[in-house]
Amino acid sequence: MNINYRKLFPKESKMYRNIRLESLEKFPDAFCASYQEALKTEKFRMENDIELQTAERFVLGAFIEKQLIGICAFVKDETDTGNIYQMYVKREFQGKNIGLGLIKAVIHQARQQFDNIEIGLEVIPGNDSAYRLYKKAGFEEMTDESDKEPGNSIMMKYRPDKI
């Protein structure tokens, strides 16, 4: 299986929308967004960012030939930090290290585009497979004693020295 990881092109924004909706429908507890609400959204922010090739926001896709089988978004904020969002690999392709390849490709792209970028992400408690994936990719849980309410997201930061 030959997987190609790359930024989505402007003409692929609809492919992004379809796979994003699929992720929300098939894994409702894994994301901080609702499938029903997303259906009502005429155009997602990331669709615009893909079409405009916004420098601070990009989506990488995992492709088998021309089929988009996974996505991962990166958003840089005003400082030297950025976050990974919307990590998803189609169910039939999970467990094949495609998610790990996608995360590594996003980290590489972000570090190439932005010098000294600090990369973070959030994972929903109970999403153990995602948590293990992020740990394997070099992310470490950030402990904040003030954020210990049940149901809060787990904050993680990329630590390349921990791999």
C-alpha positions as a Markdown table, in Angstrom:
| # | Residue | x | y | z |
|---|---|---|---|---|
| 1 | Met | 0.0 | 0.0 | 0.0 |
| 2 | Asn | 1.7 | 3.2 | -1.2 |
| 3 | Ile | 0.5 | 6.2 | 0.9 |
| 4 | Asn | 1.2 | 9.8 | -0.2 |
| 5 | Tyr | 1.0 | 12.5 | 2.4 |
| 6 | Arg | 0.6 | 16.1 | 1.1 |
| 7 | Lys | -1.2 | 19.4 | 1.5 |
| 8 | Leu | -4.6 | 19.5 | -0.1 |
| 9 | Phe | -4.9 | 21.5 | -3.2 |
| 10 | Pro | -7.7 | 24.2 | -3.6 |
| 11 | Lys | -9.7 | 21.9 | -5.9 |
| 12 | Glu | -9.8 | 19.3 | -3.1 |
| 13 | Ser | -11.7 | 21.3 | -0.6 |
| 14 | Lys | -14.9 | 19.3 | -1.3 |
| 15 | Met | -13.0 | 16.1 | -0.7 |
| 16 | Tyr | -11.9 | 17.6 | 2.7 |
| 17 | Arg | -15.5 | 18.4 | 3.5 |
| 18 | Asn | -16.7 | 14.9 | 2.8 |
| 19 | Ile | -14.1 | 13.2 | 4.9 |
| 20 | Arg | -14.6 | 15.7 | 7.7 |
| 21 | Leu | -18.3 | 15.0 | 7.8 |
| 22 | Glu | -17.6 | 11.3 | 7.8 |
| 23 | Ser | -15.2 | 11.7 | 10.7 |
| 24 | Leu | -17.9 | 13.5 | 12.7 |
| 25 | Glu | -20.6 | 11.0 | 11.8 |
| 26 | Lys | -18.6 | 7.8 | 12.5 |
| 27 | Phe | -16.7 | 9.0 | 15.6 |
| 28 | Pro | -19.0 | 11.5 | 17.3 |
| 29 | Asp | -17.2 | 11.2 | 20.7 |
| 30 | Ala | -13.8 | 11.8 | 19.2 |
| 31 | Phe | -14.2 | 15.5 | 18.2 |
| 32 | Cys | -15.4 | 18.7 | 19.8 |
| 33 | Ala | -17.9 | 19.2 | 16.9 |
| 34 | Ser | -21.3 | 17.8 | 16.0 |
| 35 | Tyr | -22.2 | 16.0 | 12.8 |
| 36 | Gln | -25.7 | 17.5 | 12.7 |
| 37 | Glu | -24.4 | 21.0 | 13.3 |
| 38 | Ala | -21.6 | 20.5 | 10.7 |
| 39 | Leu | -24.2 | 19.5 | 8.1 |
| 40 | Lys | -25.9 | 22.9 | 8.5 |
| 41 | Thr | -22.6 | 24.7 | 7.8 |
| 42 | Glu | -22.5 | 25.9 | 4.2 |
| 43 | Lys | -18.7 | 26.0 | 4.1 |
| 44 | Phe | -16.2 | 25.1 | 6.8 |
| 45 | Arg | -13.4 | 27.5 | 7.7 |
| 46 | Met | -10.8 | 25.0 | 6.6 |
| 47 | Glu | -12.5 | 24.6 | 3.2 |
| 48 | Asn | -11.8 | 28.3 | 2.7 |
| 49 | Asp | -8.3 | 28.0 | 4.0 |
| 50 | Ile | -7.7 | 25.1 | 1.6 |
| 51 | Glu | -9.1 | 27.0 | -1.4 |
| 52 | Leu | -7.1 | 30.2 | -0.5 |
| 53 | Gln | -4.0 | 28.2 | 0.6 |
| 54 | Thr | -3.8 | 30.2 | 3.8 |
| 55 | Ala | -0.2 | 30.1 | 5.0 |
| 56 | Glu | -1.0 | 29.8 | 8.8 |
| 57 | Arg | -3.7 | 27.1 | 8.3 |
| 58 | Phe | -3.3 | 23.9 | 6.2 |
| 59 | Val | -4.7 | 20.4 | 5.9 |
| 60 | Leu | -2.6 | 17.5 | 4.9 |
| 61 | Gly | -4.2 | 14.4 | 3.4 |
| 62 | Ala | -3.2 | 10.8 | 3.3 |
| 63 | Phe | -3.9 | 9.5 | -0.2 |
| 64 | Ile | -3.9 | 6.0 | -1.8 |
| 65 | Glu | -3.6 | 7.0 | -5.5 |
| 66 | Lys | -6.3 | 9.7 | -5.8 |
| 67 | Gln | -8.5 | 8.5 | -2.8 |
| 68 | Leu | -8.3 | 10.7 | 0.3 |
| 69 | Ile | -8.2 | 8.3 | 3.3 |
| 70 | Gly | -7.1 | 10.6 | 6.1 |
| 71 | Ile | -6.8 | 14.3 | 7.1 |
| 72 | Cys | -5.0 | 16.3 | 9.7 |
| 73 | Ala | -5.2 | 20.1 | 10.0 |
| 74 | Phe | -2.7 | 22.5 | 11.4 |
| 75 | Val | -3.4 | 26.1 | 12.6 |
| 76 | Lys | -0.7 | 28.5 | 13.7 |
| 77 | Asp | -1.7 | 31.2 | 16.2 |
| 78 | Glu | -0.2 | 34.7 | 16.6 |
| 79 | Thr | 2.8 | 33.5 | 18.5 |
| 80 | Asp | 5.3 | 30.8 | 17.7 |
| 81 | Thr | 2.7 | 28.0 | 18.5 |
| 82 | Gly | 0.3 | 26.0 | 16.5 |
| 83 | Asn | -2.1 | 23.2 | 17.0 |
| 84 | Ile | -3.1 | 20.0 | 15.3 |
| 85 | Tyr | -6.8 | 19.5 | 14.7 |
| 86 | Gln | -9.2 | 17.1 | 13.0 |
| 87 | Met | -6.9 | 14.1 | 12.8 |
| 88 | Tyr | -8.9 | 11.3 | 11.1 |
| 89 | Val | -8.2 | 8.2 | 9.1 |
| 90 | Lys | -11.0 | 6.2 | 7.5 |
| 91 | Arg | -12.0 | 3.2 | 9.6 |
| 92 | Glu | -10.9 | 0.6 | 7.0 |
| 93 | Phe | -7.4 | 2.1 | 7.0 |
| 94 | Gln | -6.9 | 2.4 | 10.7 |
| 95 | Gly | -4.3 | 0.3 | 12.4 |
| 96 | Lys | -1.8 | 0.5 | 9.5 |
| 97 | Asn | 0.4 | 3.4 | 10.8 |
| 98 | Ile | -1.3 | 5.8 | 8.4 |
| 99 | Gly | -2.3 | 8.1 | 11.3 |
| 100 | Leu | 1.3 | 8.1 | 12.6 |
| 101 | Gly | 2.6 | 9.0 | 9.1 |
| 102 | Leu | 0.0 | 11.8 | 8.8 |
| 103 | Ile | 0.9 | 13.3 | 12.2 |
| 104 | Lys | 4.6 | 13.1 | 11.3 |
| 105 | Ala | 4.0 | 14.8 | 7.9 |
| 106 | Val | 2.1 | 17.6 | 9.6 |
| 107 | Ile | 4.8 | 18.1 | 12.1 |
| 108 | His | 7.4 | 18.2 | 9.3 |
| 109 | Gln | 5.4 | 20.6 | 7.3 |
| 110 | Ala | 4.8 | 23.0 | 10.2 |
| 111 | Arg | 8.4 | 23.0 | 11.2 |
| 112 | Gln | 9.4 | 23.6 | 7.6 |
| 113 | Gln | 7.0 | 26.6 | 7.3 |
| 114 | Phe | 7.5 | 28.1 | 10.7 |
| 115 | Asp | 10.9 | 28.3 | 12.5 |
| 116 | Asn | 10.9 | 27.3 | 16.2 |
| 117 | Ile | 7.2 | 26.4 | 16.2 |
| 118 | Glu | 5.8 | 24.8 | 19.3 |
| 119 | Ile | 3.1 | 22.2 | 18.4 |
| 120 | Gly | 0.2 | 21.2 | 20.6 |
| 121 | Leu | -3.1 | 19.3 | 20.3 |
| 122 | Glu | -6.0 | 18.2 | 22.4 |
| 123 | Val | -7.5 | 14.8 | 22.8 |
| 124 | Ile | -10.8 | 13.8 | 24.3 |
| 125 | Pro | -10.5 | 11.7 | 27.5 |
| 126 | Gly | -11.3 | 8.1 | 26.7 |
| 127 | Asn | -10.0 | 8.3 | 23.1 |
| 128 | Asp | -7.2 | 5.9 | 24.0 |
| 129 | Ser | -6.2 | 5.0 | 20.5 |
| 130 | Ala | -5.6 | 8.7 | 19.6 |
| 131 | Tyr | -3.8 | 9.3 | 22.9 |
| 132 | Arg | -1.5 | 6.3 | 22.2 |
| 133 | Leu | -0.9 | 7.5 | 18.6 |
| 134 | Tyr | 0.1 | 11.0 | 19.8 |
| 135 | Lys | 2.4 | 9.6 | 22.5 |
| 136 | Lys | 4.0 | 7.4 | 19.8 |
| 137 | Ala | 4.5 | 10.5 | 17.6 |
| 138 | Gly | 6.3 | 12.4 | 20.3 |
| 139 | Phe | 3.6 | 14.3 | 22.2 |
| 140 | Glu | 3.6 | 14.5 | 25.9 |
| 141 | Glu | 0.6 | 15.3 | 28.2 |
| 142 | Met | 0.7 | 18.7 | 29.7 |
| 143 | Thr | -0.4 | 18.7 | 33.3 |
| 144 | Asp | -2.4 | 21.7 | 34.6 |
| 145 | Glu | -3.8 | 21.1 | 38.1 |
| 146 | Ser | -6.4 | 23.9 | 37.5 |
| 147 | Asp | -7.9 | 21.9 | 34.5 |
| 148 | Lys | -8.8 | 18.7 | 36.3 |
| 149 | Glu | -12.6 | 18.8 | 35.8 |
| 150 | Pro | -14.0 | 15.6 | 34.3 |
| 151 | Gly | -14.6 | 15.8 | 30.5 |
| 152 | Asn | -12.0 | 18.4 | 29.8 |
| 153 | Ser | -9.6 | 17.8 | 26.9 |
| 154 | Ile | -6.2 | 16.5 | 27.5 |
| 155 | Met | -3.6 | 19.0 | 26.3 |
| 156 | Met | -0.4 | 17.6 | 24.7 |
| 157 | Lys | 2.7 | 19.2 | 23.3 |
| 158 | Tyr | 5.2 | 17.9 | 20.8 |
| 159 | Arg | 8.5 | 16.9 | 22.4 |
| 160 | Pro | 10.8 | 15.6 | 19.7 |
| 161 | Asp | 13.4 | 14.7 | 22.3 |
| 162 | Lys | 10.9 | 12.2 | 23.9 |
| 163 | Ile | 10.6 | 10.0 | 20.8 |
